[in-house]
GROMACS .gro file of C-alpha atoms in nm:
model
  484
    1MET     CA    1   4.363   5.482  -2.908
    2GLY     CA    2   4.710   5.614  -2.842
    3LYS     CA    3   4.863   5.847  -3.096
    4VAL     CA    4   4.680   5.827  -3.428
    5THR     CA    5   5.003   5.788  -3.628
    6GLY     CA    6   5.209   5.639  -3.342
    7PHE     CA    7   5.238   5.292  -3.495
    8LEU     CA    8   5.387   5.450  -3.808
    9GLU     CA    9   5.633   5.674  -3.627
   10ILE     CA   10   5.750   5.472  -3.325
   11ASP     CA   11   5.938   5.142  -3.337
   12ARG     CA   12   5.834   4.860  -3.107
   13GLN     CA   13   6.055   4.841  -2.797
   14VAL     CA   14   6.031   4.613  -2.493
   15HIS     CA   15   6.236   4.613  -2.177
   16LYS     CA   16   6.584   4.471  -2.214
   17TYR     CA   17   6.751   4.193  -2.013
   18GLN     CA   18   7.076   4.184  -1.824
   19PRO     CA   19   7.336   3.987  -2.025
   20ALA     CA   20   7.308   3.612  -1.974
   21SER     CA   21   7.659   3.601  -1.826
   22ASP     CA   22   7.543   3.837  -1.550
   23ARG     CA   23   7.192   3.715  -1.481
   24ILE     CA   24   7.284   3.348  -1.431
   25ARG     CA   25   7.484   3.456  -1.125
   26HIS     CA   26   7.172   3.537  -0.923
   27PHE     CA   27   6.805   3.446  -0.882
   28ARG     CA   28   6.664   3.800  -0.897
   29GLU     CA   29   6.457   3.941  -1.180
   30PHE     CA   30   6.682   4.059  -1.461
   31THR     CA   31   6.462   4.285  -1.674
   32LEU     CA   32   6.581   4.643  -1.712
   33PRO     CA   33   6.277   4.870  -1.668
   34MET     CA   34   6.201   5.141  -1.920
   35SER     CA   35   6.148   5.504  -1.823
   36ASP     CA   36   5.796   5.646  -1.801
   37LYS     CA   37   5.850   5.841  -2.123
   38GLU     CA   38   5.966   5.531  -2.308
   39VAL     CA   39   5.660   5.338  -2.186
   40GLU     CA   40   5.431   5.624  -2.291
   41LYS     CA   41   5.581   5.610  -2.641
   42GLN     CA   42   5.510   5.237  -2.661
   43ALA     CA   43   5.152   5.293  -2.545
   44ALA     CA   44   5.119   5.556  -2.820
   45ARG     CA   45   5.163   5.280  -3.080
   46CYS     CA   46   4.819   5.133  -2.996
   47MET     CA   47   4.601   5.177  -3.306
   48ASP     CA   48   4.238   5.275  -3.334
   49CYS     CA   49   4.193   4.941  -3.508
   50GLY     CA   50   3.813   4.913  -3.494
   51ILE     CA   51   3.798   4.559  -3.354
   52PRO     CA   52   4.062   4.523  -3.081
   53PHE     CA   53   4.129   4.149  -3.086
   54CYS     CA   54   4.380   4.199  -2.804
   55HIS     CA   55   4.109   4.202  -2.538
   56GLY     CA   56   3.865   3.969  -2.707
   57PRO     CA   57   3.836   3.594  -2.639
   58THR     CA   58   4.137   3.523  -2.861
   59GLY     CA   59   4.364   3.773  -2.684
   60CYS     CA   60   4.308   3.828  -2.313
   61PRO     CA   61   4.115   3.575  -2.099
   62ILE     CA   62   4.029   3.845  -1.842
   63HIS     CA   63   3.937   4.097  -2.110
   64ASN     CA   64   4.179   4.369  -2.006
   65GLN     CA   65   4.068   4.692  -2.176
   66ILE     CA   66   4.407   4.729  -2.340
   67PRO     CA   67   4.339   5.013  -2.585
   68ASP     CA   68   4.184   5.219  -2.305
   69TRP     CA   69   4.478   5.200  -2.066
   70ASN     CA   70   4.727   5.238  -2.347
   71ASP     CA   71   4.557   5.568  -2.431
   72LEU     CA   72   4.564   5.675  -2.065
   73VAL     CA   73   4.937   5.598  -2.037
   74TYR     CA   74   5.008   5.779  -2.363
   75ASN     CA   75   4.838   6.085  -2.213
   76GLY     CA   76   5.031   6.051  -1.886
   77ASP     CA   77   4.724   5.958  -1.681
   78TRP     CA   78   4.882   5.670  -1.490
   79ASP     CA   79   4.633   5.685  -1.201
   80ASN     CA   80   4.332   5.616  -1.422
   81ALA     CA   81   4.534   5.359  -1.615
   82ILE     CA   82   4.574   5.143  -1.303
   83ARG     CA   83   4.209   5.194  -1.210
   84ASN     CA   84   4.108   5.070  -1.552
   85LEU     CA   85   4.353   4.778  -1.537
   86HIS     CA   86   4.236   4.678  -1.190
   87SER     CA   87   3.875   4.672  -1.309
   88THR     CA   88   3.952   4.347  -1.493
   89ASN     CA   89   4.275   4.218  -1.339
   90ASN     CA   90   4.346   4.191  -0.965
   91PHE     CA   91   4.717   4.128  -1.011
   92PRO     CA   92   4.866   4.302  -1.317
   93GLU     CA   93   5.215   4.287  -1.163
   94PHE     CA   94   5.188   3.905  -1.186
   95THR     CA   95   5.054   3.886  -1.541
   96GLY     CA   96   5.286   4.164  -1.658
   97ARG     CA   97   5.576   3.938  -1.562
   98ILE     CA   98   5.476   3.579  -1.626
   99CYS     CA   99   5.192   3.582  -1.879
  100PRO     CA  100   5.309   3.476  -2.229
  101ALA     CA  101   5.101   3.766  -2.370
  102PRO     CA  102   4.845   3.611  -2.607
  103CYS     CA  103   4.718   3.969  -2.634
  104GLU     CA  104   5.029   4.062  -2.830
  105GLU     CA  105   4.976   3.765  -3.061
  106ALA     CA  106   4.623   3.895  -3.128
  107CYS     CA  107   4.734   4.258  -3.180
  108THR     CA  108   4.654   4.389  -3.526
  109LEU     CA  109   5.012   4.509  -3.561
  110ASN     CA  110   5.130   4.150  -3.514
  111LEU     CA  111   5.025   4.096  -3.875
  112GLU     CA  112   5.349   4.284  -3.943
  113ASP     CA  113   5.540   4.121  -3.651
  114ILE     CA  114   5.549   4.451  -3.458
  115PRO     CA  115   5.270   4.420  -3.197
  116VAL     CA  116   5.216   4.682  -2.932
  117ALA     CA  117   5.434   4.607  -2.627
  118ILE     CA  118   5.125   4.535  -2.417
  119LYS     CA  119   5.295   4.320  -2.154
  120THR     CA  120   5.569   4.578  -2.097
  121VAL     CA  121   5.312   4.858  -2.055
  122GLU     CA  122   5.100   4.645  -1.819
  123GLN     CA  123   5.395   4.571  -1.590
  124ALA     CA  124   5.494   4.938  -1.593
  125ILE     CA  125   5.142   5.046  -1.491
  126ALA     CA  126   5.138   4.802  -1.199
  127ASP     CA  127   5.486   4.896  -1.078
  128LYS     CA  128   5.401   5.267  -1.107
  129ALA     CA  129   5.087   5.210  -0.898
  130TYR     CA  130   5.297   5.071  -0.614
  131GLU     CA  131   5.532   5.368  -0.632
  132THR     CA  132   5.245   5.616  -0.611
  133GLY     CA  133   5.065   5.434  -0.328
  134HIS     CA  134   4.760   5.344  -0.534
  135ILE     CA  135   4.783   4.977  -0.437
  136ARG     CA  136   4.663   4.981  -0.078
  137PRO     CA  137   4.378   4.811   0.111
  138TYR     CA  138   4.025   4.894  -0.004
  139PRO     CA  139   3.808   4.737   0.269
  140PRO     CA  140   3.433   4.701   0.208
  141GLU     CA  141   3.201   4.967   0.347
  142LYS     CA  142   2.983   4.704   0.515
  143LYS     CA  143   2.996   4.333   0.596
  144THR     CA  144   2.741   4.079   0.477
  145GLY     CA  145   2.773   3.837   0.767
  146LYS     CA  146   2.849   3.552   0.526
  147ARG     CA  147   3.160   3.333   0.563
  148VAL     CA  148   3.346   3.188   0.265
  149ALA     CA  149   3.644   2.950   0.269
  150VAL     CA  150   3.894   2.931  -0.016
  151ILE     CA  151   4.114   2.622  -0.042
  152GLY     CA  152   4.445   2.716  -0.203
  153SER     CA  153   4.616   3.053  -0.233
  154GLY     CA  154   4.741   3.045  -0.590
  155PRO     CA  155   4.627   3.311  -0.838
  156ALA     CA  156   4.273   3.169  -0.866
  157GLY     CA  157   4.230   3.149  -0.489
  158MET     CA  158   4.384   3.492  -0.433
  159ALA     CA  159   4.167   3.658  -0.700
  160ALA     CA  160   3.849   3.499  -0.566
  161ALA     CA  161   3.937   3.586  -0.206
  162GLN     CA  162   4.003   3.951  -0.288
  163GLN     CA  163   3.679   3.986  -0.484
  164LEU     CA  164   3.472   3.816  -0.213
  165GLY     CA  165   3.639   4.020   0.060
  166ARG     CA  166   3.560   4.343  -0.121
  167ALA     CA  167   3.199   4.228  -0.154
  168GLY     CA  168   3.183   4.226   0.226
  169HIS     CA  169   3.212   3.855   0.301
  170ASP     CA  170   3.430   3.713   0.579
  171VAL     CA  171   3.688   3.525   0.369
  172HIS     CA  172   3.927   3.261   0.503
  173VAL     CA  173   4.200   3.122   0.276
  174TYR     CA  174   4.354   2.786   0.364
  175GLU     CA  175   4.704   2.716   0.231
  176ARG     CA  176   4.892   2.389   0.276
  177GLU     CA  177   5.238   2.548   0.260
  178SER     CA  178   5.399   2.791   0.505
  179ARG     CA  179   5.335   3.100   0.288
  180PRO     CA  180   5.057   3.199   0.046
  181GLY     CA  181   5.097   3.205  -0.331
  182GLY     CA  182   5.069   2.841  -0.436
  183LEU     CA  183   5.287   2.733  -0.725
  184MET     CA  184   5.320   3.098  -0.824
  185ARG     CA  185   5.540   3.129  -0.515
  186TYR     CA  186   5.691   2.784  -0.501
  187GLY     CA  187   5.689   2.671  -0.865
  188ILE     CA  188   5.784   2.979  -1.067
  189PRO     CA  189   6.146   3.088  -1.013
  190ASP     CA  190   6.233   3.423  -0.858
  191PHE     CA  191   6.416   3.528  -1.171
  192LYS     CA  192   6.074   3.541  -1.341
  193ILE     CA  193   5.880   3.694  -1.050
  194GLU     CA  194   6.026   3.796  -0.716
  195LYS     CA  195   5.805   3.693  -0.430
  196HIS     CA  196   5.781   4.031  -0.260
  197TYR     CA  197   5.514   4.113  -0.520
  198ILE     CA  198   5.303   3.831  -0.378
  199ASP     CA  199   5.377   3.945  -0.021
  200ARG     CA  200   5.257   4.298  -0.100
  201ARG     CA  201   4.927   4.169  -0.238
  202ILE     CA  202   4.878   3.942   0.063
  203GLU     CA  203   4.933   4.241   0.291
  204GLN     CA  204   4.679   4.441   0.090
  205MET     CA  205   4.422   4.160   0.110
  206GLN     CA  206   4.472   4.121   0.485
  207GLY     CA  207   4.402   4.493   0.515
  208GLU     CA  208   4.077   4.430   0.331
  209GLY     CA  209   3.971   4.165   0.583
  210VAL     CA  210   4.089   3.840   0.419
  211THR     CA  211   4.234   3.591   0.669
  212PHE     CA  212   4.509   3.348   0.562
  213HIS     CA  213   4.557   3.014   0.740
  214CYS     CA  214   4.893   2.870   0.630
  215GLY     CA  215   5.021   2.525   0.716
  216VAL     CA  216   4.669   2.377   0.693
  217ASN     CA  217   4.635   2.088   0.448
  218VAL     CA  218   4.261   2.067   0.387
  219GLY     CA  219   4.148   1.708   0.359
  220VAL     CA  220   4.436   1.597   0.580
  221ASP     CA  221   4.470   1.839   0.873
  222LYS     CA  222   4.118   1.981   0.843
  223PRO     CA  223   3.831   1.792   0.676
  224VAL     CA  224   3.641   1.955   0.390
  225ALA     CA  225   3.320   1.858   0.571
  226GLU     CA  226   3.429   2.076   0.861
  227LEU     CA  227   3.489   2.371   0.630
  228LEU     CA  228   3.146   2.326   0.473
  229ALA     CA  229   2.987   2.319   0.818
  230GLU     CA  230   3.166   2.638   0.927
  231HIS     CA  231   3.117   2.842   0.609
  232ASP     CA  232   2.834   2.940   0.379
  233ALA     CA  233   3.037   2.844   0.072
  234VAL     CA  234   3.372   2.680  -0.003
  235LEU     CA  235   3.580   2.740  -0.315
  236TYR     CA  236   3.837   2.476  -0.413
  237CYS     CA  237   4.138   2.627  -0.594
  238GLY     CA  238   4.393   2.354  -0.533
  239GLY     CA  239   4.565   2.374  -0.872
  240SER     CA  240   4.686   2.098  -1.101
  241GLU     CA  241   4.998   1.957  -0.942
  242MET     CA  242   5.014   1.582  -1.000
  243PRO     CA  243   5.302   1.523  -1.246
  244ARG     CA  244   5.198   1.351  -1.566
  245ALA     CA  245   5.339   0.998  -1.572
  246ALA     CA  246   5.623   0.963  -1.824
  247ASN     CA  247   5.654   0.583  -1.795
  248ILE     CA  248   6.016   0.596  -1.910
  249PRO     CA  249   6.226   0.293  -1.812
  250GLY     CA  250   6.487   0.381  -1.553
  251ASP     CA  251   6.293   0.668  -1.399
  252ASP     CA  252   6.363   0.517  -1.056
  253LEU     CA  253   6.738   0.581  -1.087
  254GLY     CA  254   6.906   0.825  -0.854
  255GLY     CA  255   6.928   1.162  -1.028
  256VAL     CA  256   6.594   1.135  -1.212
  257HIS     CA  257   6.330   1.371  -1.073
  258ASP     CA  258   5.999   1.527  -1.158
  259ALA     CA  259   6.046   1.898  -1.229
  260MET     CA  260   5.837   2.041  -0.949
  261PRO     CA  261   6.029   1.911  -0.643
  262TYR     CA  262   6.342   2.065  -0.796
  263LEU     CA  263   6.182   2.405  -0.859
  264VAL     CA  264   6.006   2.413  -0.523
  265GLN     CA  265   6.331   2.336  -0.340
  266GLN     CA  266   6.516   2.621  -0.504
  267ASN     CA  267   6.233   2.867  -0.445
  268ARG     CA  268   6.231   2.772  -0.079
  269ARG     CA  269   6.608   2.825  -0.061
  270VAL     CA  270   6.576   3.169  -0.215
  271GLY     CA  271   6.292   3.249   0.023
  272GLY     CA  272   6.498   3.146   0.326
  273GLU     CA  273   6.280   2.845   0.406
  274PRO     CA  274   6.374   2.481   0.474
  275ILE     CA  275   6.375   2.295   0.143
  276GLN     CA  276   6.133   2.026   0.257
  277SER     CA  277   5.781   2.095   0.133
  278VAL     CA  278   5.453   1.939   0.246
  279ALA     CA  279   5.366   1.840  -0.111
  280TRP     CA  280   5.713   1.789  -0.259
  281PRO     CA  281   5.939   1.610  -0.007
  282SER     CA  282   6.278   1.520  -0.151
  283HIS     CA  283   6.645   1.509  -0.065
  284PRO     CA  284   6.848   1.812  -0.181
  285ILE     CA  285   6.877   1.841  -0.559
  286ILE     CA  286   7.161   2.062  -0.686
  287ALA     CA  287   7.281   2.093  -1.046
  288SER     CA  288   7.621   2.244  -0.964
  289GLY     CA  289   7.890   2.081  -1.181
  290GLN     CA  290   7.635   1.844  -1.335
  291HIS     CA  291   7.533   1.747  -1.687
  292VAL     CA  292   7.157   1.806  -1.691
  293VAL     CA  293   6.886   1.677  -1.925
  294VAL     CA  294   6.536   1.826  -1.917
  295VAL     CA  295   6.258   1.621  -2.078
  296GLY     CA  296   5.981   1.849  -2.203
  297GLY     CA  297   5.940   2.165  -2.406
  298GLY     CA  298   5.709   2.388  -2.200
  299ASP     CA  299   5.743   2.664  -1.943
  300THR     CA  300   5.817   2.429  -1.653
  301ALA     CA  301   6.099   2.269  -1.851
  302SER     CA  302   6.236   2.614  -1.931
  303ASP     CA  303   6.226   2.704  -1.560
  304CYS     CA  304   6.435   2.393  -1.487
  305VAL     CA  305   6.686   2.504  -1.749
  306GLY     CA  306   6.725   2.853  -1.598
  307THR     CA  307   6.748   2.716  -1.245
  308ALA     CA  308   7.015   2.461  -1.344
  309PHE     CA  309   7.231   2.729  -1.505
  310ARG     CA  310   7.207   2.946  -1.193
  311GLN     CA  311   7.310   2.653  -0.977
  312GLY     CA  312   7.621   2.605  -1.190
  313ALA     CA  313   7.534   2.321  -1.430
  314VAL     CA  314   7.810   2.233  -1.676
  315ARG     CA  315   7.571   2.156  -1.960
  316VAL     CA  316   7.192   2.161  -2.000
  317THR     CA  317   7.012   1.977  -2.280
  318GLN     CA  318   6.639   2.010  -2.337
  319LEU     CA  319   6.450   1.734  -2.520
  320ASP     CA  320   6.126   1.809  -2.704
  321ILE     CA  321   5.930   1.535  -2.880
  322ARG     CA  322   5.761   1.793  -3.104
  323PRO     CA  323   5.912   1.894  -3.440
  324GLN     CA  324   6.114   2.214  -3.449
  325PRO     CA  325   5.856   2.481  -3.533
  326PRO     CA  326   5.901   2.729  -3.817
  327GLU     CA  327   6.074   3.061  -3.749
  328LYS     CA  328   5.768   3.249  -3.875
  329GLU     CA  329   5.403   3.149  -3.879
  330ASP     CA  330   5.154   3.189  -4.162
  331LYS     CA  331   4.974   3.499  -4.034
  332LEU     CA  332   4.666   3.462  -4.253
  333ALA     CA  333   4.618   3.103  -4.133
  334VAL     CA  334   4.651   3.154  -3.757
  335TRP     CA  335   4.616   3.520  -3.658
  336PRO     CA  336   4.475   3.631  -3.408
  337TYR     CA  337   4.525   3.298  -3.233
  338TRP     CA  338   4.839   3.178  -3.055
  339ALA     CA  339   5.078   3.063  -3.324
  340THR     CA  340   5.311   2.765  -3.325
  341LYS     CA  341   5.648   2.912  -3.414
  342MET     CA  342   6.005   2.899  -3.291
  343ARG     CA  343   6.024   3.068  -2.952
  344THR     CA  344   6.331   3.097  -2.731
  345SER     CA  345   6.277   3.168  -2.363
  346SER     CA  346   6.523   3.377  -2.163
  347SER     CA  347   6.638   3.056  -1.989
  348GLN     CA  348   6.698   2.872  -2.316
  349ALA     CA  349   6.892   3.175  -2.442
  350GLU     CA  350   7.134   3.130  -2.150
  351GLY     CA  351   7.300   2.838  -2.328
  352ALA     CA  352   7.066   2.539  -2.343
  353GLU     CA  353   7.115   2.279  -2.616
  354ARG     CA  354   6.774   2.198  -2.763
  355GLU     CA  355   6.687   1.872  -2.936
  356PHE     CA  356   6.358   1.861  -3.131
  357GLN     CA  357   6.157   1.564  -3.256
  358VAL     CA  358   6.340   1.341  -3.009
  359ALA     CA  359   6.189   1.075  -2.783
  360THR     CA  360   6.333   0.973  -2.447
  361LEU     CA  361   6.363   0.595  -2.460
  362GLU     CA  362   6.536   0.513  -2.133
  363PHE     CA  363   6.731   0.653  -1.841
  364ILE     CA  364   7.048   0.449  -1.807
  365GLY     CA  365   7.279   0.426  -1.509
  366GLU     CA  366   7.535   0.239  -1.303
  367ASP     CA  367   7.492   0.119  -0.945
  368GLY     CA  368   7.149   0.280  -0.928
  369GLN     CA  369   7.272   0.626  -1.034
  370LEU     CA  370   7.186   0.801  -1.360
  371THR     CA  371   7.468   0.827  -1.614
  372GLY     CA  372   7.287   0.900  -1.940
  373VAL     CA  373   6.965   0.932  -2.135
  374ARG     CA  374   6.904   0.710  -2.437
  375CYS     CA  375   6.709   0.890  -2.709
  376CYS     CA  376   6.606   0.856  -3.071
  377GLU     CA  377   6.455   1.065  -3.344
  378VAL     CA  378   6.082   1.023  -3.413
  379ASP     CA  379   5.859   1.062  -3.719
  380GLU     CA  380   5.557   1.290  -3.753
  381LYS     CA  381   5.350   1.037  -3.557
  382ARG     CA  382   5.609   1.036  -3.277
  383LYS     CA  383   5.718   0.682  -3.361
  384PRO     CA  384   6.090   0.596  -3.320
  385ILE     CA  385   6.299   0.600  -3.637
  386ALA     CA  386   6.525   0.296  -3.661
  387GLY     CA  387   6.897   0.363  -3.649
  388THR     CA  388   6.872   0.708  -3.494
  389GLU     CA  389   6.942   0.618  -3.132
  390PHE     CA  390   7.197   0.818  -2.932
  391VAL     CA  391   7.293   0.867  -2.567
  392ILE     CA  392   7.332   1.199  -2.388
  393ARG     CA  393   7.551   1.208  -2.080
  394ALA     CA  394   7.346   1.303  -1.774
  395ASP     CA  395   7.403   1.328  -1.401
  396LEU     CA  396   7.060   1.481  -1.343
  397ALA     CA  397   6.738   1.451  -1.542
  398PHE     CA  398   6.414   1.638  -1.487
  399ILE     CA  399   6.079   1.526  -1.627
  400ALA     CA  400   5.866   1.828  -1.718
  401ILE     CA  401   5.586   1.702  -1.941
  402GLY     CA  402   5.289   1.857  -1.763
  403PHE     CA  403   5.041   1.785  -1.488
  404ALA     CA  404   4.754   1.539  -1.464
  405GLY     CA  405   4.519   1.700  -1.214
  406PRO     CA  406   4.488   1.787  -0.845
  407ALA     CA  407   4.681   1.611  -0.571
  408ALA     CA  408   4.546   1.262  -0.503
  409THR     CA  409   4.551   1.322  -0.127
  410GLY     CA  410   4.358   1.591   0.054
  411VAL     CA  411   4.034   1.728  -0.088
  412ALA     CA  412   4.009   1.482  -0.377
  413SER     CA  413   4.058   1.176  -0.157
  414GLU     CA  414   3.817   1.295   0.113
  415LEU     CA  415   3.540   1.365  -0.137
  416ASP     CA  416   3.602   1.057  -0.352
  417GLY     CA  417   3.263   0.937  -0.475
  418GLN     CA  418   3.091   1.268  -0.391
  419MET     CA  419   3.279   1.505  -0.620
  420ARG     CA  420   3.271   1.419  -0.988
  421ILE     CA  421   3.604   1.400  -1.166
  422VAL     CA  422   3.627   1.443  -1.542
  423THR     CA  423   3.905   1.293  -1.753
  424ASP     CA  424   4.012   1.475  -2.069
  425SER     CA  425   4.179   1.344  -2.384
  426ARG     CA  426   4.524   1.365  -2.218
  427ARG     CA  427   4.399   1.161  -1.919
  428SER     CA  428   4.411   1.452  -1.680
  429LYS     CA  429   4.170   1.417  -1.391
  430ASN     CA  430   4.006   1.750  -1.313
  431VAL     CA  431   3.719   1.846  -1.084
  432GLU     CA  432   3.398   1.877  -1.284
  433ALA     CA  433   3.237   2.220  -1.267
  434ASN     CA  434   3.114   2.443  -1.550
  435ASP     CA  435   3.248   2.790  -1.624
  436ARG     CA  436   2.914   2.964  -1.559
  437ASP     CA  437   2.855   2.905  -1.188
  438TYR     CA  438   3.163   2.690  -1.098
  439LYS     CA  439   2.951   2.460  -0.880
  440THR     CA  440   3.070   2.106  -0.816
  441SER     CA  441   2.845   1.807  -0.747
  442VAL     CA  442   2.891   1.873  -0.372
  443ASP     CA  443   2.644   2.126  -0.230
  444ARG     CA  444   2.800   2.470  -0.159
  445LEU     CA  445   3.140   2.355  -0.290
  446TYR     CA  446   3.276   2.540  -0.593
  447ALA     CA  447   3.594   2.484  -0.797
  448ALA     CA  448   3.800   2.720  -1.011
  449GLY     CA  449   4.142   2.750  -1.170
  450ASP     CA  450   4.368   2.465  -1.278
  451VAL     CA  451   4.193   2.217  -1.050
  452ARG     CA  452   3.890   2.259  -1.278
  453ARG     CA  453   4.028   2.344  -1.624
  454GLY     CA  454   4.360   2.162  -1.603
  455GLN     CA  455   4.707   2.312  -1.622
  456SER     CA  456   4.689   2.657  -1.772
  457LEU     CA  457   4.810   3.016  -1.748
  458VAL     CA  458   4.805   3.247  -1.446
  459VAL     CA  459   4.575   3.480  -1.639
  460TRP     CA  460   4.317   3.203  -1.681
  461ALA     CA  461   4.338   3.127  -1.308
  462ILE     CA  462   4.267   3.492  -1.224
  463ARG     CA  463   3.971   3.493  -1.463
  464GLU     CA  464   3.821   3.178  -1.309
  465GLY     CA  465   3.876   3.302  -0.954
  466ARG     CA  466   3.697   3.629  -1.034
  467GLN     CA  467   3.408   3.455  -1.206
  468ALA     CA  468   3.369   3.199  -0.926
  469ALA     CA  469   3.362   3.484  -0.673
  470ARG     CA  470   3.078   3.646  -0.867
  471SER     CA  471   2.885   3.316  -0.869
  472ILE     CA  472   2.933   3.263  -0.494
  473ASP     CA  473   2.836   3.622  -0.412
  474GLU     CA  474   2.522   3.587  -0.625
  475ALA     CA  475   2.427   3.259  -0.458
  476LEU     CA  476   2.476   3.403  -0.109
  477MET     CA  477   2.315   3.743  -0.164
  478GLY     CA  478   2.066   3.686  -0.448
  479SER     CA  479   2.248   3.932  -0.672
  480SER     CA  480   2.602   4.060  -0.721
  481VAL     CA  481   2.779   4.378  -0.828
  482LEU     CA  482   3.105   4.190  -0.882
  483PRO     CA  483   3.213   4.188  -1.247
  484ARG     CA  484   3.211   3.869  -1.446
   0.00000   0.00000   0.00000
């Protein structure tokens, strides 16, 4: 695929960023797009490597046919490239921006640390498709007469709704918040994905016959039983949004917050909405002029770091209980799987101070207000090391250590005792449904995405939404032409 000798002749290039000093002054995306010719050169680097691990189970959860559309881009056939990409991925403009690209980790050229710039090419294909008018409504030729409800409009719910709508079903999506998109809209900052990309897809889906009902909290405003009575099938895609309990003394002090209320507030500000959310009510949280500590080492923690800098934080420190990973992994031991190695996000590169192998012992304060975070170093078993305690000044602290399952209110509370909940080794409580038919223990109720598998990547949510749509279509019609 691509140019036969391209990987030997062309250096790996990805899109560049605005300087940190410039990008922290706004909440817009800050990548500098490459020209079509530059993207075509990067696509030319794709090898005819025999076994393309990039789109196997180790690389791409939705099995994007990466070598195929790289070859099409290399040959300037952008129209067929987006057709090929859309055959496996409903929303490549989302994944091209916010997926961590396990496909590049699995690329054969990553054995030499120069993988094909797959994510950059994918985003370019999607953006080009909008420019050329290829992304427009594709309504079904005929309707089936079947009605399907989707609870939640995150990537899993959106993918399932689009697939079911194109199969001819009358699809109704119920979203608790005022706009569709789930935590992709309200949890991921605009500097990673601007929300007009979500709006454009919603407009396309409405043109295909999908109806969105916003401001409806299923299980609170509208019972699940009522949805089941009105529809032939119901798909639950509520996400994993309950913050994992940190159980750190002093977490009730003023200035200590879970990460998500903070991120949701800022996204609502950028979107011109009131900051109060149905799921994340809180008083205004602003990092301007503050010393900020972020507890956690994942993507959500990194989003808090970038948001704090843009709000004008004086200093941001990120605490990670894990050891500092090596700069370079042992390729022969881990490739083509995702490697544990030192990674620096764009937000961390904006000036965050990172502390590794450090435990958060206590939030300390005066008169009920946070003033510092007491920490210590830990051993390989994450046990405190005596004599290593220290205090970091803090006016604000955000806890970003993951999520423990779907919201306790709403669908889960209404169906308590009817819908089986499974607890994993990290004590997350997820809805039990297999990844073959996505059926729950409640008749005609299906579950997909993070509500089923636990917190994960957008690309996994899209995969599960597509597969659940296929299962529902097959159950309703006896057979299905939707891809799995």
